[in-house]
PDB file of N, CA, C and O in Angstrom:
ATOM      1  N   GLU A   1      30.988  74.157  82.974  1.00 65.00           N
ATOM      2  CA  GLU A   1      29.672  74.110  82.372  1.00 65.00           C
ATOM      3  C   GLU A   1      29.814  72.762  81.138  1.00 65.00           C
ATOM      4  O   GLU A   1      30.730  72.770  80.675  1.00 65.00           O
ATOM      5  N   ASN A   2      28.583  72.000  81.651  1.00 77.00           N
ATOM      6  CA  ASN A   2      28.402  70.847  80.856  1.00 77.00           C
ATOM      7  C   ASN A   2      27.357  71.193  80.044  1.00 77.00           C
ATOM      8  O   ASN A   2      26.735  71.811  80.120  1.00 77.00           O
ATOM      9  N   LEU A   3      27.510  70.299  78.400  1.00 88.00           N
ATOM     10  CA  LEU A   3      26.718  70.321  77.552  1.00 88.00           C
ATOM     11  C   LEU A   3      26.149  69.284  77.034  1.00 88.00           C
ATOM     12  O   LEU A   3      26.842  68.180  76.853  1.00 88.00           O
ATOM     13  N   ALA A   4      25.090  69.338  76.653  1.00 89.00           N
ATOM     14  CA  ALA A   4      24.565  67.645  75.528  1.00 89.00           C
ATOM     15  C   ALA A   4      24.129  68.520  74.558  1.00 89.00           C
ATOM     16  O   ALA A   4      23.519  69.193  74.114  1.00 89.00           O
ATOM     17  N   THR A   5      24.810  67.403  73.359  1.00 92.00           N
ATOM     18  CA  THR A   5      24.354  67.981  71.953  1.00 92.00           C
ATOM     19  C   THR A   5      24.345  66.761  71.056  1.00 92.00           C
ATOM     20  O   THR A   5      24.438  65.777  71.436  1.00 92.00           O
ATOM     21  N   ASP A   6      23.362  66.895  70.158  1.00 91.00           N
ATOM     22  CA  ASP A   6      23.080  65.879  69.058  1.00 91.00           C
ATOM     23  C   ASP A   6      24.070  66.263  67.703  1.00 91.00           C
ATOM     24  O   ASP A   6      23.592  65.611  66.563  1.00 91.00           O
ATOM     25  N   LYS A   7      24.827  67.189  67.748  1.00 92.00           N
ATOM     26  CA  LYS A   7      25.513  67.519  66.710  1.00 92.00           C
ATOM     27  C   LYS A   7      27.239  66.853  66.792  1.00 92.00           C
ATOM     28  O   LYS A   7      27.754  66.539  68.073  1.00 92.00           O
ATOM     29  N   LYS A   8      27.818  66.443  65.736  1.00 94.00           N
ATOM     30  CA  LYS A   8      29.025  65.527  65.585  1.00 94.00           C
ATOM     31  C   LYS A   8      30.245  66.453  65.950  1.00 94.00           C
ATOM     32  O   LYS A   8      31.200  65.900  66.177  1.00 94.00           O
ATOM     33  N   SER A   9      29.911  67.874  65.736  1.00 94.00           N
ATOM     34  CA  SER A   9      31.098  68.618  66.158  1.00 94.00           C
ATOM     35  C   SER A   9      30.650  70.182  66.711  1.00 94.00           C
ATOM     36  O   SER A   9      29.625  70.341  66.743  1.00 94.00           O
ATOM     37  N   ILE A  10      31.766  70.642  67.349  1.00 94.00           N
ATOM     38  CA  ILE A  10      31.198  72.039  68.082  1.00 94.00           C
ATOM     39  C   ILE A  10      32.318  72.844  67.949  1.00 94.00           C
ATOM     40  O   ILE A  10      33.473  72.292  67.456  1.00 94.00           O
ATOM     41  N   THR A  11      32.231  74.001  67.967  1.00 95.00           N
ATOM     42  CA  THR A  11      33.090  75.277  68.027  1.00 95.00           C
ATOM     43  C   THR A  11      33.570  75.606  69.434  1.00 95.00           C
ATOM     44  O   THR A  11      32.764  76.069  70.207  1.00 95.00           O
ATOM     45  N   ILE A  12      34.975  75.404  69.488  1.00 94.00           N
ATOM     46  CA  ILE A  12      35.387  75.997  70.863  1.00 94.00           C
ATOM     47  C   ILE A  12      35.965  77.752  70.503  1.00 94.00           C
ATOM     48  O   ILE A  12      36.842  77.609  69.365  1.00 94.00           O
ATOM     49  N   SER A  13      35.666  78.518  71.036  1.00 95.00           N
ATOM     50  CA  SER A  13      36.170  79.876  70.799  1.00 95.00           C
ATOM     51  C   SER A  13      36.481  80.904  72.098  1.00 95.00           C
ATOM     52  O   SER A  13      35.511  80.165  73.282  1.00 95.00           O
ATOM     53  N   GLY A  14      37.498  81.589  71.923  1.00 95.00           N
ATOM     54  CA  GLY A  14      37.582  82.599  73.330  1.00 95.00           C
ATOM     55  C   GLY A  14      38.449  83.341  72.863  1.00 95.00           C
ATOM     56  O   GLY A  14      38.920  83.616  71.948  1.00 95.00           O
ATOM     57  N   THR A  15      39.090  83.969  74.170  1.00 94.00           N
ATOM     58  CA  THR A  15      40.205  85.153  74.102  1.00 94.00           C
ATOM     59  C   THR A  15      40.991  84.852  74.981  1.00 94.00           C
ATOM     60  O   THR A  15      40.824  84.238  75.990  1.00 94.00           O
ATOM     61  N   THR A  16      42.084  85.128  74.939  1.00 94.00           N
ATOM     62  CA  THR A  16      43.351  84.902  75.247  1.00 94.00           C
ATOM     63  C   THR A  16      44.107  86.275  75.534  1.00 94.00           C
ATOM     64  O   THR A  16      44.132  87.102  74.836  1.00 94.00           O
ATOM     65  N   ALA A  17      45.625  86.182  76.362  1.00 93.00           N
ATOM     66  CA  ALA A  17      46.362  87.283  75.964  1.00 93.00           C
ATOM     67  C   ALA A  17      47.136  87.008  74.436  1.00 93.00           C
ATOM     68  O   ALA A  17      47.229  86.101  74.193  1.00 93.00           O
ATOM     69  N   ILE A  18      47.315  88.355  74.218  1.00 92.00           N
ATOM     70  CA  ILE A  18      48.061  88.344  72.687  1.00 92.00           C
ATOM     71  C   ILE A  18      48.891  87.216  72.560  1.00 92.00           C
ATOM     72  O   ILE A  18      50.293  87.234  73.316  1.00 92.00           O
ATOM     73  N   GLU A  19      49.084  86.874  71.278  1.00 93.00           N
ATOM     74  CA  GLU A  19      50.401  85.611  70.868  1.00 93.00           C
ATOM     75  C   GLU A  19      50.384  84.404  72.407  1.00 93.00           C
ATOM     76  O   GLU A  19      51.501  83.925  72.580  1.00 93.00           O
ATOM     77  N   SER A  20      49.224  84.273  72.913  1.00 96.00           N
ATOM     78  CA  SER A  20      49.456  82.603  73.746  1.00 96.00           C
ATOM     79  C   SER A  20      48.787  81.608  72.774  1.00 96.00           C
ATOM     80  O   SER A  20      48.852  81.760  71.550  1.00 96.00           O
ATOM     81  N   VAL A  21      49.044  80.523  73.178  1.00 96.00           N
ATOM     82  CA  VAL A  21      49.170  79.180  72.712  1.00 96.00           C
ATOM     83  C   VAL A  21      48.110  78.509  73.253  1.00 96.00           C
ATOM     84  O   VAL A  21      47.957  78.524  74.537  1.00 96.00           O
ATOM     85  N   VAL A  22      47.287  78.008  72.895  1.00 97.00           N
ATOM     86  CA  VAL A  22      45.884  77.290  73.387  1.00 97.00           C
ATOM     87  C   VAL A  22      45.815  75.697  72.894  1.00 97.00           C
ATOM     88  O   VAL A  22      46.054  75.182  71.738  1.00 97.00           O
ATOM     89  N   THR A  23      45.588  75.146  73.899  1.00 97.00           N
ATOM     90  CA  THR A  23      45.772  73.431  73.521  1.00 97.00           C
ATOM     91  C   THR A  23      44.404  72.706  73.750  1.00 97.00           C
ATOM     92  O   THR A  23      43.866  73.518  74.899  1.00 97.00           O
ATOM     93  N   ILE A  24      43.932  72.123  73.081  1.00 97.00           N
ATOM     94  CA  ILE A  24      42.343  71.761  73.122  1.00 97.00           C
ATOM     95  C   ILE A  24      42.999  70.101  73.215  1.00 97.00           C
ATOM     96  O   ILE A  24      43.284  69.850  72.146  1.00 97.00           O
ATOM     97  N   ASN A  25      42.709  69.488  74.203  1.00 96.00           N
ATOM     98  CA  ASN A  25      42.815  67.844  74.041  1.00 96.00           C
ATOM     99  C   ASN A  25      41.542  67.138  74.022  1.00 96.00           C
ATOM    100  O   ASN A  25      40.622  67.436  75.353  1.00 96.00           O
ATOM    101  N   SER A  26      41.121  66.361  73.513  1.00 93.00           N
ATOM    102  CA  SER A  26      40.075  65.821  73.266  1.00 93.00           C
ATOM    103  C   SER A  26      39.932  64.520  73.029  1.00 93.00           C
ATOM    104  O   SER A  26      41.262  63.943  72.453  1.00 93.00           O
ATOM    105  N   PRO A  27      39.241  63.332  73.009  1.00 89.00           N
ATOM    106  CA  PRO A  27      39.394  61.757  72.967  1.00 89.00           C
ATOM    107  C   PRO A  27      39.555  61.746  71.237  1.00 89.00           C
ATOM    108  O   PRO A  27      40.203  60.975  70.908  1.00 89.00           O
ATOM    109  N   GLN A  28      39.194  62.516  70.546  1.00 86.00           N
ATOM    110  CA  GLN A  28      39.242  62.843  69.303  1.00 86.00           C
ATOM    111  C   GLN A  28      40.607  63.333  68.594  1.00 86.00           C
ATOM    112  O   GLN A  28      40.925  62.566  67.537  1.00 86.00           O
ATOM    113  N   THR A  29      40.966  64.410  69.128  1.00 90.00           N
ATOM    114  CA  THR A  29      41.973  64.949  68.691  1.00 90.00           C
ATOM    115  C   THR A  29      42.679  65.901  69.588  1.00 90.00           C
ATOM    116  O   THR A  29      42.448  66.376  70.670  1.00 90.00           O
ATOM    117  N   ASN A  30      43.909  66.604  69.553  1.00 94.00           N
ATOM    118  CA  ASN A  30      44.469  67.157  70.037  1.00 94.00           C
ATOM    119  C   ASN A  30      44.961  68.262  69.474  1.00 94.00           C
ATOM    120  O   ASN A  30      45.684  68.216  68.111  1.00 94.00           O
ATOM    121  N   THR A  31      44.812  69.685  69.979  1.00 95.00           N
ATOM    122  CA  THR A  31      44.917  70.703  68.758  1.00 95.00           C
ATOM    123  C   THR A  31      45.411  71.890  69.512  1.00 95.00           C
ATOM    124  O   THR A  31      45.175  72.081  70.772  1.00 95.00           O
ATOM    125  N   ILE A  32      46.648  72.575  68.651  1.00 95.00           N
ATOM    126  CA  ILE A  32      47.471  73.234  69.051  1.00 95.00           C
ATOM    127  C   ILE A  32      47.012  74.880  68.247  1.00 95.00           C
ATOM    128  O   ILE A  32      47.198  74.695  67.287  1.00 95.00           O
ATOM    129  N   ILE A  33      46.715  75.966  69.275  1.00 95.00           N
ATOM    130  CA  ILE A  33      46.395  77.136  68.067  1.00 95.00           C
ATOM    131  C   ILE A  33      47.559  78.336  68.700  1.00 95.00           C
ATOM    132  O   ILE A  33      47.573  78.534  69.937  1.00 95.00           O
ATOM    133  N   GLN A  34      47.799  78.944  67.899  1.00 93.00           N
ATOM    134  CA  GLN A  34      48.819  80.451  68.282  1.00 93.00           C
ATOM    135  C   GLN A  34      47.892  81.271  67.787  1.00 93.00           C
ATOM    136  O   GLN A  34      47.506  81.600  66.908  1.00 93.00           O
ATOM    137  N   THR A  35      47.707  82.441  68.828  1.00 92.00           N
ATOM    138  CA  THR A  35      46.691  83.296  68.932  1.00 92.00           C
ATOM    139  C   THR A  35      47.498  84.383  68.714  1.00 92.00           C
ATOM    140  O   THR A  35      48.125  84.849  69.857  1.00 92.00           O
ATOM    141  N   ASN A  36      47.481  84.863  67.881  1.00 89.00           N
ATOM    142  CA  ASN A  36      48.208  86.340  66.893  1.00 89.00           C
ATOM    143  C   ASN A  36      47.278  87.494  67.770  1.00 89.00           C
ATOM    144  O   ASN A  36      48.055  88.529  68.258  1.00 89.00           O
ATOM    145  N   ASN A  37      46.015  87.509  67.539  1.00 93.00           N
ATOM    146  CA  ASN A  37      45.541  88.854  68.059  1.00 93.00           C
ATOM    147  C   ASN A  37      44.782  88.666  69.450  1.00 93.00           C
ATOM    148  O   ASN A  37      43.913  89.235  69.860  1.00 93.00           O
ATOM    149  N   GLY A  38      44.998  87.573  69.973  1.00 92.00           N
ATOM    150  CA  GLY A  38      44.150  87.293  71.327  1.00 92.00           C
ATOM    151  C   GLY A  38      43.173  86.393  71.324  1.00 92.00           C
ATOM    152  O   GLY A  38      42.213  86.240  72.203  1.00 92.00           O
ATOM    153  N   LYS A  39      42.552  86.113  70.056  1.00 95.00           N
ATOM    154  CA  LYS A  39      41.119  85.345  69.888  1.00 95.00           C
ATOM    155  C   LYS A  39      41.388  83.932  69.063  1.00 95.00           C
ATOM    156  O   LYS A  39      42.252  83.979  68.491  1.00 95.00           O
ATOM    157  N   PHE A  40      40.787  82.898  69.611  1.00 96.00           N
ATOM    158  CA  PHE A  40      40.933  81.470  69.065  1.00 96.00           C
ATOM    159  C   PHE A  40      39.513  81.244  68.847  1.00 96.00           C
ATOM    160  O   PHE A  40      38.431  81.377  69.368  1.00 96.00           O
ATOM    161  N   SER A  41      39.453  80.208  67.659  1.00 96.00           N
ATOM    162  CA  SER A  41      38.184  79.534  67.367  1.00 96.00           C
ATOM    163  C   SER A  41      38.421  78.424  66.751  1.00 96.00           C
ATOM    164  O   SER A  41      39.508  78.249  65.474  1.00 96.00           O
ATOM    165  N   THR A  42      38.117  76.947  66.974  1.00 95.00           N
ATOM    166  CA  THR A  42      38.361  75.862  66.384  1.00 95.00           C
ATOM    167  C   THR A  42      37.547  74.748  66.400  1.00 95.00           C
ATOM    168  O   THR A  42      36.456  75.055  67.180  1.00 95.00           O
ATOM    169  N   LYS A  43      36.902  73.883  65.261  1.00 96.00           N
ATOM    170  CA  LYS A  43      35.846  72.979  65.274  1.00 96.00           C
ATOM    171  C   LYS A  43      36.790  71.959  65.890  1.00 96.00           C
ATOM    172  O   LYS A  43      37.701  71.092  65.539  1.00 96.00           O
ATOM    173  N   ILE A  44      35.857  71.052  66.577  1.00 95.00           N
ATOM    174  CA  ILE A  44      36.185  69.896  67.226  1.00 95.00           C
ATOM    175  C   ILE A  44      35.231  68.986  67.348  1.00 95.00           C
ATOM    176  O   ILE A  44      34.164  69.038  67.319  1.00 95.00           O
ATOM    177  N   ASP A  45      35.445  67.566  66.554  1.00 95.00           N
ATOM    178  CA  ASP A  45      34.848  66.326  66.596  1.00 95.00           C
ATOM    179  C   ASP A  45      34.620  65.852  67.344  1.00 95.00           C
ATOM    180  O   ASP A  45      35.331  65.732  68.729  1.00 95.00           O
ATOM    181  N   LEU A  46      33.054  65.220  67.811  1.00 95.00           N
ATOM    182  CA  LEU A  46      33.169  64.509  69.218  1.00 95.00           C
ATOM    183  C   LEU A  46      32.744  62.899  68.826  1.00 95.00           C
ATOM    184  O   LEU A  46      32.553  62.471  67.769  1.00 95.00           O
ATOM    185  N   LEU A  47      32.859  62.206  69.823  1.00 95.00           N
ATOM    186  CA  LEU A  47      32.759  60.546  69.896  1.00 95.00           C
ATOM    187  C   LEU A  47      31.276  60.408  70.402  1.00 95.00           C
ATOM    188  O   LEU A  47      31.028  61.118  71.294  1.00 95.00           O
ATOM    189  N   GLU A  48      30.582  59.618  70.063  1.00 94.00           N
ATOM    190  CA  GLU A  48      29.611  59.394  70.786  1.00 94.00           C
ATOM    191  C   GLU A  48      29.720  59.022  72.112  1.00 94.00           C
ATOM    192  O   GLU A  48      30.476  57.981  72.563  1.00 94.00           O
ATOM    193  N   GLY A  49      28.812  59.899  73.311  1.00 95.00           N
ATOM    194  CA  GLY A  49      29.057  59.476  74.601  1.00 95.00           C
ATOM    195  C   GLY A  49      29.735  60.865  75.213  1.00 95.00           C
ATOM    196  O   GLY A  49      29.502  61.748  74.496  1.00 95.00           O
ATOM    197  N   LYS A  50      30.330  60.309  76.239  1.00 95.00           N
ATOM    198  CA  LYS A  50      30.868  61.520  77.065  1.00 95.00           C
ATOM    199  C   LYS A  50      32.229  62.281  76.238  1.00 95.00           C
ATOM    200  O   LYS A  50      33.269  61.277  76.193  1.00 95.00           O
ATOM    201  N   ASN A  51      32.391  62.818  76.224  1.00 96.00           N
ATOM    202  CA  ASN A  51      33.848  63.819  75.859  1.00 96.00           C
ATOM    203  C   ASN A  51      34.273  64.672  76.734  1.00 96.00           C
ATOM    204  O   ASN A  51      33.379  65.839  77.092  1.00 96.00           O
ATOM    205  N   ILE A  52      35.442  64.608  77.306  1.00 96.00           N
ATOM    206  CA  ILE A  52      36.036  65.472  78.333  1.00 96.00           C
ATOM    207  C   ILE A  52      37.001  66.528  77.253  1.00 96.00           C
ATOM    208  O   ILE A  52      38.129  65.662  76.823  1.00 96.00           O
ATOM    209  N   LEU A  53      36.907  67.701  77.566  1.00 96.00           N
ATOM    210  CA  LEU A  53      37.761  68.251  76.703  1.00 96.00           C
ATOM    211  C   LEU A  53      38.808  69.360  77.808  1.00 96.00           C
ATOM    212  O   LEU A  53      38.019  70.133  78.564  1.00 96.00           O
ATOM    213  N   ASN A  54      40.125  69.328  77.684  1.00 97.00           N
ATOM    214  CA  ASN A  54      40.916  70.276  78.486  1.00 97.00           C
ATOM    215  C   ASN A  54      41.564  71.071  77.627  1.00 97.00           C
ATOM    216  O   ASN A  54      42.136  70.871  76.553  1.00 97.00           O
ATOM    217  N   ILE A  55      41.011  72.530  77.899  1.00 96.00           N
ATOM    218  CA  ILE A  55      41.436  73.840  77.223  1.00 96.00           C
ATOM    219  C   ILE A  55      42.397  74.564  78.181  1.00 96.00           C
ATOM    220  O   ILE A  55      42.090  74.945  79.106  1.00 96.00           O
ATOM    221  N   THR A  56      43.834  74.525  77.363  1.00 97.00           N
ATOM    222  CA  THR A  56      44.690  75.445  78.215  1.00 97.00           C
ATOM    223  C   THR A  56      44.765  76.285  77.484  1.00 97.00           C
ATOM    224  O   THR A  56      45.494  76.352  76.165  1.00 97.00           O
ATOM    225  N   ALA A  57      45.484  77.422  77.886  1.00 96.00           N
ATOM    226  CA  ALA A  57      45.972  78.880  77.391  1.00 96.00           C
ATOM    227  C   ALA A  57      47.027  79.057  78.163  1.00 96.00           C
ATOM    228  O   ALA A  57      47.541  79.082  79.198  1.00 96.00           O
ATOM    229  N   PHE A  58      48.464  79.357  77.462  1.00 96.00           N
ATOM    230  CA  PHE A  58      49.514  79.492  77.981  1.00 96.00           C
ATOM    231  C   PHE A  58      50.167  80.986  77.589  1.00 96.00           C
ATOM    232  O   PHE A  58      50.326  81.126  76.051  1.00 96.00           O
ATOM    233  N   ASP A  59      50.448  81.816  78.041  1.00 95.00           N
ATOM    234  CA  ASP A  59      51.146  83.258  77.789  1.00 95.00           C
ATOM    235  C   ASP A  59      52.659  83.005  77.637  1.00 95.00           C
ATOM    236  O   ASP A  59      53.236  82.845  79.013  1.00 95.00           O
ATOM    237  N   PRO A  60      53.553  82.779  76.551  1.00 93.00           N
ATOM    238  CA  PRO A  60      54.963  82.543  76.734  1.00 93.00           C
ATOM    239  C   PRO A  60      55.396  83.834  77.499  1.00 93.00           C
ATOM    240  O   PRO A  60      56.546  83.736  77.736  1.00 93.00           O
ATOM    241  N   LYS A  61      54.760  84.954  77.219  1.00 93.00           N
ATOM    242  CA  LYS A  61      55.431  86.200  77.909  1.00 93.00           C
ATOM    243  C   LYS A  61      55.607  86.166  79.612  1.00 93.00           C
ATOM    244  O   LYS A  61      56.922  86.433  79.726  1.00 93.00           O
ATOM    245  N   THR A  62      54.465  85.693  79.839  1.00 95.00           N
ATOM    246  CA  THR A  62      54.729  85.657  81.632  1.00 95.00           C
ATOM    247  C   THR A  62      54.777  84.350  81.911  1.00 95.00           C
ATOM    248  O   THR A  62      55.225  84.479  83.330  1.00 95.00           O
ATOM    249  N   GLY A  63      54.660  83.303  81.013  1.00 95.00           N
ATOM    250  CA  GLY A  63      54.705  81.827  81.701  1.00 95.00           C
ATOM    251  C   GLY A  63      53.485  81.331  82.400  1.00 95.00           C
ATOM    252  O   GLY A  63      53.470  80.315  82.706  1.00 95.00           O
ATOM    253  N   ALA A  64      52.346  82.271  82.265  1.00 96.00           N
ATOM    254  CA  ALA A  64      50.990  82.238  82.959  1.00 96.00           C
ATOM    255  C   ALA A  64      50.528  80.910  82.417  1.00 96.00           C
ATOM    256  O   ALA A  64      50.437  80.921  80.868  1.00 96.00           O
ATOM    257  N   SER A  65      49.759  80.159  82.402  1.00 96.00           N
ATOM    258  CA  SER A  65      48.597  79.432  82.030  1.00 96.00           C
ATOM    259  C   SER A  65      47.433  79.157  82.732  1.00 96.00           C
ATOM    260  O   SER A  65      47.449  79.136  84.022  1.00 96.00           O
ATOM    261  N   GLN A  66      46.208  78.785  82.041  1.00 96.00           N
ATOM    262  CA  GLN A  66      45.045  78.588  82.849  1.00 96.00           C
ATOM    263  C   GLN A  66      44.518  77.312  81.666  1.00 96.00           C
ATOM    264  O   GLN A  66      44.265  77.519  80.790  1.00 96.00           O
ATOM    265  N   MET A  67      43.846  76.588  82.859  1.00 96.00           N
ATOM    266  CA  MET A  67      43.097  75.264  82.164  1.00 96.00           C
ATOM    267  C   MET A  67      41.686  75.207  82.519  1.00 96.00           C
ATOM    268  O   MET A  67      41.384  75.686  83.704  1.00 96.00           O
ATOM    269  N   GLU A  68      40.793  75.196  81.797  1.00 95.00           N
ATOM    270  CA  GLU A  68      39.580  74.809  81.876  1.00 95.00           C
ATOM    271  C   GLU A  68      38.916  73.514  81.447  1.00 95.00           C
ATOM    272  O   GLU A  68      39.593  72.994  80.424  1.00 95.00           O
ATOM    273  N   THR A  69      38.077  72.911  81.830  1.00 95.00           N
ATOM    274  CA  THR A  69      37.685  71.605  81.646  1.00 95.00           C
ATOM    275  C   THR A  69      36.296  71.460  81.373  1.00 95.00           C
ATOM    276  O   THR A  69      35.553  72.266  82.066  1.00 95.00           O
ATOM    277  N   LYS A  70      35.851  71.107  79.621  1.00 94.00           N
ATOM    278  CA  LYS A  70      34.354  71.084  79.775  1.00 94.00           C
ATOM    279  C   LYS A  70      33.973  69.627  79.521  1.00 94.00           C
ATOM    280  O   LYS A  70      34.707  68.746  78.522  1.00 94.00           O
ATOM    281  N   GLU A  71      32.847  69.428  79.532  1.00 96.00           N
ATOM    282  CA  GLU A  71      32.238  67.792  79.636  1.00 96.00           C
ATOM    283  C   GLU A  71      31.242  68.270  78.614  1.00 96.00           C
ATOM    284  O   GLU A  71      30.223  68.829  78.928  1.00 96.00           O
ATOM    285  N   ILE A  72      31.249  67.519  77.522  1.00 95.00           N
ATOM    286  CA  ILE A  72      30.061  67.312  76.458  1.00 95.00           C
ATOM    287  C   ILE A  72      29.755  65.800  76.373  1.00 95.00           C
ATOM    288  O   ILE A  72      30.355  64.982  75.997  1.00 95.00           O
ATOM    289  N   LEU A  73      28.435  66.071  76.284  1.00 94.00           N
ATOM    290  CA  LEU A  73      27.596  64.479  76.200  1.00 94.00           C
ATOM    291  C   LEU A  73      27.235  64.791  74.521  1.00 94.00           C
ATOM    292  O   LEU A  73      26.218  65.421  74.273  1.00 94.00           O
ATOM    293  N   TYR A  74      27.889  63.790  73.509  1.00 94.00           N
ATOM    294  CA  TYR A  74      27.121  63.837  72.364  1.00 94.00           C
ATOM    295  C   TYR A  74      26.418  62.451  72.106  1.00 94.00           C
ATOM    296  O   TYR A  74      26.856  61.532  72.414  1.00 94.00           O
ATOM    297  N   LEU A  75      24.946  62.665  71.679  1.00 92.00           N
ATOM    298  CA  LEU A  75      24.134  61.571  71.789  1.00 92.00           C
ATOM    299  C   LEU A  75      23.708  61.867  69.983  1.00 92.00           C
ATOM    300  O   LEU A  75      23.223  62.797  69.688  1.00 92.00           O
ATOM    301  N   ASP A  76      23.741  60.622  69.516  1.00 85.00           N
ATOM    302  CA  ASP A  76      23.368  60.723  67.913  1.00 85.00           C
ATOM    303  C   ASP A  76      21.692  60.305  67.837  1.00 85.00           C
ATOM    304  O   ASP A  76      21.256  59.309  67.577  1.00 85.00           O
ATOM    305  N   GLU A  77      21.215  61.376  68.205  1.00 79.00           N
ATOM    306  CA  GLU A  77      19.968  61.284  68.154  1.00 79.00           C
ATOM    307  C   GLU A  77      19.124  62.717  68.735  1.00 79.00           C
ATOM    308  O   GLU A  77      19.668  63.584  69.128  1.00 79.00           O
ATOM    309  N   ASP A  78      17.751  62.921  68.489  1.00 73.00           N
ATOM    310  CA  ASP A  78      17.162  64.116  68.464  1.00 73.00           C
ATOM    311  C   ASP A  78      16.943  64.553  69.996  1.00 73.00           C
ATOM    312  O   ASP A  78      16.541  63.761  70.709  1.00 73.00           O
ATOM    313  N   LEU A  79      17.289  65.564  70.354  1.00 63.00           N
ATOM    314  CA  LEU A  79      17.601  66.058  71.679  1.00 63.00           C
ATOM    315  C   LEU A  79      16.584  67.436  71.902  1.00 63.00           C
ATOM    316  O   LEU A  79      16.502  67.910  73.044  1.00 63.00           O
ATOM    317  N   THR A  80      15.742  67.609  70.987  1.00 66.00           N
ATOM    318  CA  THR A  80      14.884  68.715  70.938  1.00 66.00           C
ATOM    319  C   THR A  80      13.752  68.885  71.990  1.00 66.00           C
ATOM    320  O   THR A  80      13.308  69.699  72.602  1.00 66.00           O
ATOM    321  N   ASN A  81      13.235  67.562  72.223  1.00 63.00           N
ATOM    322  CA  ASN A  81      12.308  67.267  73.239  1.00 63.00           C
ATOM    323  C   ASN A  81      12.717  67.048  74.350  1.00 63.00           C
ATOM    324  O   ASN A  81      11.841  66.583  75.661  1.00 63.00           O
ATOM    325  N   LEU A  82      13.915  66.725  75.096  1.00 59.00           N
ATOM    326  CA  LEU A  82      14.319  66.984  76.249  1.00 59.00           C
ATOM    327  C   LEU A  82      14.267  68.276  77.170  1.00 59.00           C
ATOM    328  O   LEU A  82      14.384  69.010  77.063  1.00 59.00           O
TER     329      LEU A  82
END
């Protein structure tokens, strides 16, 4: 799923297995989240233009991991009429 936005930051949230580790790699930052209850949410700042986010959830109990890539286009202009 690709997204275009005029917001300088977005919130990434989701659910995983309990006590999983989620990493979010973006052009602006790399974030690591420990999910104690299986839920995560974090704010990610965007750079103007195309931002590719690689989101990986790793379950240390099973060794399984799942990766998802999101492409977000941030434009510093009003997008309401597009």
